[in-house]
Amino acid sequence: MIKFGPEICADFDKSSSREWLETNGIGGFACSTISGANTRRYHGLLTAAAQPPLGRVTMLSKFEESVTIDDQNYELSSNEYPDTIYPAGYRYLTSFRLDPFPIWIYSIDGIEIVKKLFMVYGENATVVKWSVLSRIAGRDSQVRLNLKPLLSFVDYHSLQQETPEIDGTFETEEGVVSVMPYNGMSSLFFTHNSAELNKTGNWYRNFVYRVEKSRGFDYHEDLFQPFEMDFDLSREARIVISAEHQPGTENHDFESRERERRNQLIEIAKAEDDLTKKLVLAADQFIVSRGEGNTIIAGYPWFSDWGRDSMIALRGLTLSTNREGIAKNILREYAKHISKGMIPNRFPDYAEEPEYNTVDATLWYIEAVRGYVQKTGDYDFVKEELYEKLAEIIFWHRKGTRFNIHIARDGLIFAGEDGLQLTWMDAKYGDQVFTPRIGKPVEIQALWYNALKTMLDFANRFKDAEGSELYESLAKRAKKSFNAEYWNDEQECLYDVIDGKYRDASVRPNQIFAVSLKHSMLSMYRAKKVVQKVESELFTPVGLRSLSPNDERYRGVYQGSPHSRDSAYHQGTAWAWLMGAFLESVRRTYPKGRKSRRYIEKILEGFSAHLEEEGIGQISEIFDGDPPHIPRGCFAQAWSVAEILRVLK
């Protein structure tokens, strides 16, 4: 449980900077802030996945909530408009907790009202409940709840604006009201136990979303309010907001079912300490269905499922939590999409064809397969379903595939063309690529060698003599060339990119993978030097900086316009996911464990505090490279959670 008292809840800035997240396992989600004020375009009570896990539409932005105690009305909602906060319901908020889903407690005139919110797993549905928790002894006031739904009905990357085209009508039946504001879009159903429902039909104009403003985007939105509902709080008020018709709310105990599901996740993972339990629940939010299999949402609130992120996050999200079946489903699902020796970089929200613009995702796929087998011993799955596809990957890298990805004469992988960004350092604004890294990036060589050695292990086990000879030969050649070309004597670390005679001496974290991966090309002496360089110039308690502060291009703060942020994305910004490789490298180069234990303490301290800021119970995508390392980017990132969970569990 994560809990906040009135010192956070009743402070608008503090309560509006902490975001909660609920997900449904098929790509839909709900999220907003403790205060109830939306601060992003992505905030909403129901963002439904129309084409699971994508095609996401924000259907219901929020409720305007108020209670009447006897004849006195109290507004519970909070909104930000130009130059004002109205209403200011956060002032009544005395407690918020994640237990395991969002729960608010309001204290009004001697009466405590509790609100609970969670999503129905496997459905585009959000459940919200209100009830009187306690009242002063002898107080027998009548308490009523009024709800006014504010509709959005736009693609979740977009903002709604007032329009005469919206259809403000609705249909009612016993316990259900439905709206379909636009032809061609799904209906939204409200299954409820309200005492009264009345037509309104108002626009609420000019909401201000402060996070969008700070990020240099449009930040005003209008929302449509078609009707209002009144509830008698002498009994619990219940409402299910859904993209599908739901039976009556009295017939399903959604809450106990969801609590049990989350408790089972903790039991399956054998999580014992508080931090690990939180991370296990955080990990579950990224795992979603795709077709008959599974995939991983890279981050909330704006990412879809990305191949690179999925493969990096797979071990931490699934294997570290003892959900090997999910890992197998993800590997099988991505195998269906292998094309010219590549897995997709991402699946666009609405496009039919996946995008393959990545050099590292496919090599991370092979590492994910290796990790799966190490955990499960399930070589039969690899032999029967994956081995030919893995061999196809090696074939296409030898032959040459998209975007000039091929083996160079020295046995190392070359990748890239002008205007493209193929590694994880993929920031681009318009036509400007900030870290193109065309040539032979260091981590790609580490991943390539690791893939070849993994394939050699498989070939030996599966009695593939021809494959064994090929993979061993390719691995030896890559190792010899790597050690001859990549060592930077002056800096005592590895070059970041090589292209012909060009040597990029930027001190970046990419070199850490030459130490951390299962199969390393480095001697222990050089591996230890790499760790020491990364430790001295790139380590922060919440991640590794993407560029050394000693570099004149270093950007220690990630903020401002989209161009400003993109240009800083990999020029000093600290990335939490890199902490996994760093700690793995420390363990390998300092096997006695004293040094790694010291770093584990630093990591625990940094992330335990972080779980109570920004995305509550989650780990952010990035942090400022400069102290105090303010969290930035997505407030919930799959590989951040996965890698911390993997190395700490």
XYZ file of C-alpha atoms in Angstrom:
649
model
C 0.000 0.000 0.000
C 1.123 3.539 -0.761
C -0.668 6.193 1.272
C -0.773 9.990 1.347
C -2.280 12.199 4.030
C -3.718 15.727 3.974
C -0.261 17.325 3.704
C -0.161 16.014 0.109
C -3.846 15.594 -0.706
C -4.979 19.075 0.358
C -2.127 20.792 -1.505
C -3.211 21.248 -5.137
C 0.283 21.372 -6.627
C 1.462 18.301 -4.727
C -1.671 16.238 -5.277
C -1.839 17.210 -8.955
C 1.762 16.154 -9.579
C 1.136 12.574 -8.438
C -0.591 10.345 -10.962
C -2.384 7.036 -10.544
C -2.777 4.386 -13.247
C -5.208 1.524 -13.783
C -4.967 -0.885 -16.741
C -7.147 -3.683 -18.090
C -4.766 -6.185 -19.699
C -5.943 -5.445 -23.263
C -4.364 -2.019 -23.795
C -7.011 0.201 -22.199
C -6.291 2.322 -19.174
C -7.514 4.981 -16.770
C -5.295 7.569 -15.143
C -5.369 10.998 -13.548
C -4.062 12.745 -10.433
C -4.749 12.457 -6.715
C -6.512 15.846 -6.756
C -8.844 14.698 -9.524
C -7.697 17.499 -11.825
C -6.555 16.286 -15.221
C -3.140 17.663 -16.107
C -2.505 15.739 -19.348
C -4.470 15.056 -22.528
C -4.036 11.380 -21.658
C -5.900 11.592 -18.376
C -9.316 9.978 -18.337
C -11.500 7.496 -16.523
C -11.786 5.251 -19.570
C -9.369 5.085 -22.471
C -10.606 2.043 -24.353
C -8.580 -0.117 -26.719
C -10.902 -0.361 -29.711
C -8.482 -2.720 -31.519
C -6.759 -4.402 -28.561
C -4.171 -3.621 -27.541
C -4.281 -0.431 -29.628
C -6.821 1.808 -31.359
C -7.167 3.680 -28.090
C -9.888 6.282 -27.599
C -10.420 8.421 -24.516
C -14.150 8.046 -24.020
C -14.814 9.478 -20.556
C -12.522 12.174 -19.273
C -13.907 12.527 -15.736
C -16.905 13.117 -13.523
C -17.864 16.376 -11.945
C -18.677 15.141 -8.437
C -20.542 16.810 -5.604
C -22.336 15.710 -2.440
C -25.289 17.243 -0.681
C -25.438 16.819 3.081
C -28.919 17.769 4.218
C -29.370 20.968 2.175
C -25.699 21.978 1.874
C -23.825 21.237 -1.372
C -20.098 20.428 -1.472
C -18.042 20.107 -4.656
C -15.561 17.205 -4.621
C -14.073 17.829 -8.067
C -10.989 19.843 -8.895
C -10.231 21.464 -12.244
C -7.718 23.956 -13.515
C -8.973 26.757 -15.746
C -7.092 29.863 -16.890
C -5.951 31.689 -13.744
C -8.143 29.664 -11.369
C -8.789 26.303 -9.732
C -12.506 25.484 -9.683
C -13.999 23.688 -7.958
C -11.449 23.071 -5.192
C -12.690 19.735 -3.906
C -9.144 18.645 -3.088
C -9.502 20.716 0.097
C -11.836 18.051 1.469
C -9.446 15.254 0.565
C -7.815 13.823 3.693
C -6.378 10.578 2.340
C -5.397 8.816 -0.859
C -3.964 5.334 -1.080
C -3.093 2.684 -3.622
C -4.513 -0.397 -1.908
C -4.077 -2.015 -4.404
C -6.079 0.403 -6.580
C -6.882 4.119 -6.064
C -8.945 4.956 -2.967
C -9.836 8.503 -1.878
C -11.310 9.632 1.457
C -13.069 12.992 1.736
C -14.003 14.522 5.078
C -16.966 16.926 4.965
C -18.872 18.342 7.904
C -18.180 15.355 10.138
C -18.869 12.758 7.425
C -16.216 10.683 5.650
C -16.887 9.588 2.071
C -14.737 6.966 0.355
C -14.284 6.568 -3.412
C -12.721 3.521 -5.071
C -11.711 3.087 -8.708
C -10.353 0.140 -10.685
C -10.588 -1.427 -14.129
C -12.179 -4.757 -14.992
C -9.433 -7.067 -16.208
C -9.902 -8.111 -19.829
C -12.616 -5.537 -20.527
C -12.779 -1.888 -21.557
C -14.518 -1.041 -18.306
C -13.836 1.080 -15.239
C -15.664 0.618 -11.948
C -16.125 3.539 -9.533
C -17.780 3.287 -6.111
C -18.727 5.884 -3.507
C -19.983 5.273 0.031
C -20.220 6.882 3.440
C -17.305 5.512 5.439
C -18.093 7.060 8.806
C -19.984 9.910 10.445
C -19.967 11.655 13.784
C -21.881 9.656 16.389
C -25.543 10.638 16.403
C -25.273 12.407 13.041
C -28.075 11.143 10.807
C -27.839 13.529 7.866
C -29.076 12.572 4.425
C -26.140 12.338 1.992
C -26.616 12.422 -1.772
C -24.058 12.166 -4.571
C -24.355 13.987 -7.899
C -22.280 12.934 -10.911
C -21.927 14.758 -14.218
C -19.938 12.726 -16.787
C -17.641 14.757 -19.047
C -17.188 13.070 -22.418
C -14.098 13.289 -24.589
C -14.445 10.709 -27.406
C -11.194 11.468 -29.235
C -8.094 9.507 -30.152
C -6.108 9.400 -26.931
C -3.304 11.555 -28.362
C -5.824 14.317 -29.125
C -7.818 17.026 -27.360
C -11.568 17.579 -27.689
C -12.903 20.979 -28.684
C -16.482 22.232 -28.624
C -18.307 21.200 -31.783
C -21.935 21.248 -32.966
C -21.381 17.814 -34.511
C -21.590 16.015 -31.192
C -24.800 14.060 -30.585
C -25.954 14.895 -27.076
C -28.770 12.357 -26.926
C -28.664 9.218 -24.819
C -30.648 6.052 -24.351
C -31.792 4.564 -21.070
C -32.978 1.207 -19.827
C -33.189 -0.245 -16.346
C -29.879 0.604 -14.663
C -28.071 1.510 -17.907
C -27.607 4.712 -19.867
C -25.665 4.821 -23.140
C -24.296 7.552 -25.390
C -22.830 7.557 -28.899
C -21.664 11.122 -29.556
C -20.319 10.393 -33.042
C -21.480 8.019 -35.764
C -18.984 5.285 -36.411
C -17.616 5.280 -32.885
C -18.475 2.833 -30.124
C -21.188 3.578 -27.625
C -20.294 4.260 -24.015
C -22.393 2.534 -21.361
C -22.955 3.633 -17.779
C -24.317 0.766 -15.696
C -25.438 2.307 -12.416
C -27.674 2.204 -9.363
C -28.562 5.886 -9.292
C -31.888 7.090 -7.945
C -32.415 9.732 -10.633
C -31.069 10.690 -14.065
C -31.637 14.059 -15.785
C -30.716 15.461 -19.198
C -28.371 18.471 -19.246
C -26.319 18.905 -22.453
C -23.596 21.397 -21.508
C -20.086 22.089 -22.692
C -17.394 22.615 -20.044
C -14.878 24.870 -21.739
C -11.209 25.683 -21.504
C -9.750 23.129 -19.121
C -6.022 23.799 -18.633
C -3.623 20.839 -18.654
C -0.462 22.056 -16.992
C 1.787 19.150 -18.001
C 0.913 19.634 -21.673
C 1.695 23.328 -21.309
C 5.096 22.596 -19.779
C 5.858 20.202 -22.656
C 5.130 22.840 -25.294
C 1.905 21.276 -26.617
C -1.701 22.495 -26.918
C -3.119 22.421 -23.422
C -6.786 23.537 -23.546
C -9.727 21.161 -23.867
C -13.546 21.341 -23.930
C -15.656 18.442 -22.667
C -19.314 17.595 -23.195
C -21.665 16.822 -20.303
C -24.893 15.082 -21.536
C -26.690 14.209 -18.286
C -26.373 14.020 -14.524
C -27.034 11.217 -12.043
C -28.085 11.422 -8.404
C -27.364 8.686 -5.861
C -28.612 8.170 -2.333
C -25.535 7.369 -0.264
C -27.514 5.490 2.339
C -26.194 2.611 0.233
C -23.060 2.266 -1.879
C -23.192 4.124 -5.205
C -21.819 2.028 -8.057
C -21.136 2.763 -11.685
C -19.455 0.718 -14.401
C -18.221 2.785 -17.341
C -17.793 0.480 -20.309
C -17.385 0.293 -24.058
C -19.590 -2.813 -23.962
C -23.021 -3.351 -22.457
C -22.720 -4.602 -18.871
C -25.312 -6.446 -16.793
C -26.460 -4.833 -13.539
C -23.758 -3.751 -11.094
C -25.397 -5.747 -8.303
C -24.665 -9.029 -10.073
C -20.876 -8.893 -10.115
C -18.394 -8.449 -7.302
C -15.751 -6.894 -9.511
C -13.783 -5.572 -6.545
C -13.126 -8.855 -4.729
C -12.308 -10.523 -8.037
C -9.719 -7.870 -8.870
C -8.201 -7.922 -5.379
C -7.836 -11.686 -5.612
C -6.213 -11.459 -9.042
C -3.581 -9.026 -7.803
C -2.932 -11.038 -4.643
C -2.318 -14.079 -6.818
C 0.289 -12.179 -8.844
C 2.221 -11.478 -5.649
C 1.928 -15.109 -4.542
C 3.062 -16.442 -7.931
C 6.063 -14.107 -7.884
C 6.896 -15.182 -4.316
C 7.366 -11.503 -3.513
C 8.117 -10.942 0.152
C 9.371 -7.402 0.724
C 7.208 -4.342 0.202
C 9.162 -2.894 -2.736
C 9.099 -6.144 -4.688
C 5.345 -6.509 -4.165
C 4.818 -3.024 -5.541
C 7.013 -3.727 -8.554
C 5.213 -7.011 -9.275
C 1.904 -5.144 -9.459
C 3.530 -2.397 -11.519
C 4.911 -5.011 -13.929
C 1.465 -6.487 -14.523
C 0.154 -3.202 -15.897
C 2.353 -3.482 -18.999
C 1.439 -7.046 -19.984
C -1.455 -7.116 -22.449
C -3.080 -9.421 -24.960
C -2.247 -9.269 -28.657
C -4.193 -11.676 -30.840
C -3.944 -15.120 -29.252
C -0.713 -14.190 -27.515
C 0.721 -11.394 -25.387
C 2.815 -8.307 -25.798
C 4.115 -5.474 -23.641
C 2.998 -1.853 -23.623
C 6.239 0.149 -23.538
C 4.934 2.916 -21.306
C 1.949 4.874 -20.097
C 0.296 7.075 -21.000
C 1.372 7.405 -24.650
C 3.425 4.420 -25.862
C 2.106 1.371 -27.709
C 3.876 -2.018 -27.853
C 7.437 -1.642 -29.101
C 9.597 -4.616 -30.051
C 12.781 -3.320 -28.474
C 11.097 -2.387 -25.217
C 9.182 -5.664 -25.095
C 12.297 -7.795 -25.488
C 14.326 -5.819 -22.953
C 11.445 -5.830 -20.470
C 10.409 -9.457 -20.967
C 12.751 -11.027 -18.437
C 11.913 -8.631 -15.626
C 8.170 -8.414 -16.206
C 7.533 -12.112 -16.783
C 10.450 -14.362 -15.785
C 11.285 -12.517 -12.565
C 7.615 -12.724 -11.590
C 7.374 -16.467 -12.423
C 4.955 -15.912 -15.301
C 6.858 -18.050 -17.783
C 3.720 -18.808 -19.784
C 3.315 -15.108 -20.562
C 6.957 -14.925 -21.661
C 6.399 -17.855 -23.992
C 3.295 -16.211 -25.457
C 5.201 -12.984 -26.133
C 8.079 -14.813 -27.842
C 5.632 -16.819 -29.932
C 3.609 -13.726 -30.875
C 6.657 -11.758 -32.036
C 7.937 -14.766 -33.972
C 4.851 -14.431 -36.186
C 6.013 -10.991 -37.267
C 9.661 -11.749 -38.112
C 10.368 -10.337 -41.561
C 13.729 -10.316 -43.350
C 15.378 -11.332 -40.111
C 13.829 -8.533 -38.054
C 11.098 -8.188 -35.447
C 8.978 -5.021 -35.517
C 10.150 -1.895 -33.807
C 6.562 -0.970 -33.040
C 2.956 -1.626 -33.906
C 1.292 1.683 -34.879
C -2.080 2.504 -33.349
C -4.056 2.257 -36.567
C -1.697 1.217 -39.373
C -2.045 -2.347 -40.583
C 1.666 -2.982 -41.072
C 4.223 -2.940 -38.228
C 7.363 -0.821 -38.512
C 10.792 -2.495 -38.632
C 13.121 0.484 -38.182
C 15.390 -0.943 -35.488
C 18.744 -2.707 -35.431
C 18.721 -3.870 -31.806
C 15.185 -5.179 -31.160
C 15.839 -8.446 -33.008
C 19.089 -9.084 -31.138
C 17.277 -8.400 -27.873
C 14.718 -10.980 -29.028
C 17.420 -13.641 -29.103
C 18.561 -12.569 -25.641
C 14.965 -12.840 -24.425
C 14.786 -16.389 -25.813
C 18.057 -17.218 -24.034
C 16.699 -15.815 -20.770
C 13.486 -17.802 -21.167
C 15.375 -21.064 -21.641
C 17.694 -20.325 -18.739
C 14.666 -19.859 -16.490
C 12.515 -22.738 -17.772
C 14.776 -25.278 -19.476
C 12.110 -25.381 -22.205
C 14.426 -26.247 -25.101
C 11.635 -28.154 -26.840
C 9.767 -24.886 -27.449
C 12.869 -23.314 -28.981
C 13.640 -26.368 -31.111
C 10.100 -26.876 -32.388
C 8.931 -23.282 -32.879
C 11.809 -20.799 -32.814
C 15.125 -22.271 -33.887
C 14.517 -21.987 -37.636
C 13.345 -18.408 -37.192
C 16.429 -17.570 -35.121
C 18.629 -19.090 -37.823
C 16.741 -16.954 -40.343
C 17.658 -13.867 -38.297
C 21.365 -14.707 -38.523
C 21.020 -15.446 -42.251
C 19.486 -12.049 -43.000
C 22.098 -10.203 -40.946
C 24.800 -11.967 -42.974
C 23.006 -11.280 -46.258
C 21.953 -7.748 -45.393
C 18.488 -6.547 -44.536
C 16.565 -3.283 -44.203
C 18.252 0.056 -43.496
C 21.716 -1.147 -44.519
C 21.944 -3.579 -41.606
C 24.614 -6.145 -42.480
C 27.806 -7.860 -41.362
C 30.839 -5.829 -42.357
C 34.100 -7.421 -43.508
C 35.414 -7.469 -39.948
C 32.479 -9.580 -38.768
C 30.766 -6.741 -36.905
C 27.308 -5.311 -37.570
C 26.978 -2.112 -39.580
C 23.656 -0.278 -39.537
C 22.183 3.010 -40.607
C 21.355 5.453 -43.341
C 21.055 9.219 -43.358
C 17.891 10.448 -41.664
C 17.361 7.273 -39.655
C 17.798 6.385 -35.993
C 17.988 2.628 -35.523
C 19.334 2.156 -31.997
C 17.525 2.810 -28.727
C 18.970 6.336 -28.847
C 16.299 7.214 -31.374
C 15.306 10.845 -30.719
C 14.208 12.703 -33.833
C 12.457 16.031 -34.367
C 11.160 16.583 -37.880
C 14.051 15.541 -40.118
C 16.678 16.145 -37.454
C 18.181 12.999 -35.936
C 20.011 13.891 -32.729
C 21.976 10.649 -32.229
C 22.071 8.879 -35.624
C 24.973 6.579 -34.604
C 25.424 5.352 -38.180
C 28.104 2.706 -38.400
C 28.867 0.100 -35.762
C 27.348 1.063 -32.386
C 29.076 -0.637 -29.469
C 26.011 -2.265 -27.880
C 24.962 -3.739 -31.241
C 28.276 -5.612 -31.381
C 27.804 -6.833 -27.828
C 24.292 -8.031 -28.676
C 25.460 -9.618 -31.930
C 28.198 -11.628 -30.209
C 25.780 -12.632 -27.450
C 23.294 -13.774 -30.105
C 25.912 -15.829 -31.941
C 27.036 -17.561 -28.748
C 23.415 -18.241 -27.829
C 22.827 -19.755 -31.252
C 25.988 -21.836 -30.845
C 24.599 -23.246 -27.592
C 21.298 -24.076 -29.300
C 22.994 -25.619 -32.338
C 25.139 -27.868 -30.146
C 22.132 -28.988 -28.133
C 20.022 -29.623 -31.239
C 22.851 -31.502 -33.017
C 23.057 -28.916 -35.799
C 26.709 -29.438 -36.820
C 26.602 -26.996 -39.728
C 25.046 -24.312 -37.550
C 27.567 -24.913 -34.764
C 30.471 -24.416 -37.144
C 28.943 -21.244 -38.597
C 28.055 -19.576 -35.299
C 31.393 -20.408 -33.713
C 33.268 -18.989 -36.675
C 31.197 -15.787 -36.729
C 31.566 -15.323 -32.971
C 35.361 -15.732 -33.026
C 35.670 -13.242 -35.867
C 33.447 -10.678 -34.133
C 35.344 -11.000 -30.841
C 38.740 -10.563 -32.484
C 37.653 -7.468 -34.423
C 35.828 -5.942 -31.460
C 38.813 -6.139 -29.143
C 41.117 -4.785 -31.846
C 38.916 -1.812 -32.780
C 36.847 -0.635 -29.808
C 39.282 -0.073 -26.977
C 39.905 3.621 -26.238
C 43.308 3.724 -24.499
C 43.014 7.397 -23.632
C 39.682 7.082 -21.810
C 40.200 3.440 -20.752
C 36.772 2.428 -21.972
C 35.016 1.551 -25.229
C 34.273 3.757 -28.211
C 30.573 4.334 -28.724
C 30.427 4.063 -32.535
C 32.961 3.117 -35.201
C 32.542 3.937 -38.876
C 35.611 3.311 -41.031
C 38.417 5.343 -39.485
C 35.972 7.377 -37.406
C 35.952 6.682 -33.669
C 33.241 8.244 -31.505
C 34.823 8.704 -28.072
C 31.604 9.910 -26.411
C 31.328 8.388 -22.947
C 27.881 6.804 -23.054
C 26.234 3.921 -21.203
C 25.946 1.728 -24.312
C 29.331 0.174 -23.559
C 27.991 -1.379 -20.339
C 26.247 -4.104 -22.372
C 29.642 -5.404 -23.483
C 30.064 -6.384 -19.824
C 26.530 -7.213 -18.667
C 25.312 -9.662 -21.303
C 25.664 -13.392 -20.696
C 28.358 -13.773 -23.354
C 30.983 -11.015 -23.215
C 33.888 -10.311 -25.546
C 35.910 -8.383 -22.970
C 38.704 -9.525 -20.680
C 38.021 -9.033 -16.991
C 40.575 -6.202 -16.929
C 38.796 -4.242 -19.650
C 35.355 -5.092 -18.281
C 36.307 -3.643 -14.912
C 37.651 -0.478 -16.561
C 34.340 -0.017 -18.405
C 32.405 -0.387 -15.171
C 34.663 2.132 -13.446
C 34.202 4.671 -16.269
C 30.414 4.276 -16.261
C 30.375 4.400 -12.473
C 32.420 7.605 -12.241
C 30.721 9.617 -15.004
C 27.261 8.202 -15.685
C 25.806 6.700 -12.493
C 22.952 8.412 -10.624
C 20.698 6.801 -7.963
C 17.852 6.566 -10.510
C 19.648 5.524 -13.686
C 22.648 5.991 -15.933
C 23.195 9.267 -17.742
C 23.081 8.924 -21.510
C 26.160 11.146 -21.909
C 28.984 12.140 -19.614
C 28.687 15.561 -17.901
C 32.277 16.127 -19.042
C 31.050 16.292 -22.643
C 30.320 19.793 -23.967
C 27.060 18.493 -25.493
C 25.755 17.315 -22.110
C 22.214 18.402 -21.233
C 21.455 17.854 -17.556
C 17.809 18.970 -17.556
C 15.064 17.571 -19.766
C 12.371 20.217 -20.236
C 10.964 22.864 -22.564
C 9.636 22.593 -26.104
C 9.448 19.286 -27.996
C 12.655 20.204 -29.858
C 14.436 21.114 -26.642
C 13.384 17.883 -24.958
C 14.169 15.652 -27.928
C 17.612 17.187 -28.247
C 18.289 16.368 -24.570
C 16.710 12.892 -24.629
C 20.015 11.040 -25.070
C 22.465 13.805 -24.283
C 22.667 13.456 -20.521
C 19.169 12.436 -19.451
C 19.321 9.531 -16.971
C 17.542 6.299 -17.911
C 16.286 3.966 -15.203
C 16.326 0.826 -17.373
C 20.107 1.015 -17.737
C 20.473 0.332 -14.031
C 19.852 -3.359 -14.671
C 22.856 -3.742 -16.971
C 24.999 -1.649 -14.649
C 24.273 -3.744 -11.574
C 24.729 -6.944 -13.586
C 28.141 -5.645 -14.675
C 29.155 -4.745 -11.134
C 28.260 -8.242 -9.983
C 30.325 -9.769 -12.765
C 33.433 -7.664 -12.253
C 33.306 -7.576 -8.453
C 32.102 -11.112 -7.655
C 32.676 -10.936 -3.886
C 29.469 -8.880 -3.690
C 30.414 -6.024 -1.390
C 30.338 -3.445 -4.169
C 27.079 -4.701 -5.644
C 25.413 -4.684 -2.222
C 26.444 -1.064 -1.830
C 24.861 -0.181 -5.150
C 21.714 -2.146 -4.353
C 21.301 0.023 -1.265
C 21.636 3.173 -3.383
C 19.148 1.851 -5.936
C 16.658 0.816 -3.265
C 16.874 4.231 -1.665
C 16.409 6.039 -4.974
C 13.459 4.033 -6.271
C 11.627 3.439 -3.001
C 11.182 7.204 -2.739
C 10.362 7.521 -6.425
C 7.381 5.150 -6.173
C 5.620 7.859 -4.163
C 6.162 10.646 -6.681
C 5.123 11.167 -10.307
C 3.455 7.839 -11.235
C 2.390 6.339 -7.903
C 3.688 2.783 -7.594
C 5.473 3.039 -10.956
C 8.928 3.968 -12.271
C 9.332 6.796 -14.744
C 10.949 6.575 -18.136
C 13.727 9.119 -17.533
C 15.172 11.561 -15.021
C 17.207 14.738 -15.224
C 20.903 13.950 -15.356
C 21.511 16.779 -12.889
C 20.471 16.529 -9.231
C 17.840 16.350 -7.812
C 17.124 14.035 -10.794
C 13.529 15.120 -11.387
C 11.453 12.375 -13.089
C 10.443 13.126 -16.688
C 8.850 11.494 -19.709
C 6.314 8.697 -19.271
C 5.354 8.289 -15.627
C 5.221 4.494 -16.043
C 7.799 2.730 -18.227
C 7.949 -1.024 -18.800
C 11.688 -1.503 -19.076
C 12.320 0.767 -16.072
C 10.167 -1.444 -13.847
C 11.404 -4.645 -15.493
C 15.111 -4.063 -15.133
C 14.915 -2.881 -11.539
C 12.726 -5.866 -10.674
C 15.035 -8.262 -12.512
C 18.229 -7.300 -10.705
C 16.734 -6.730 -7.259
C 14.525 -9.823 -6.978
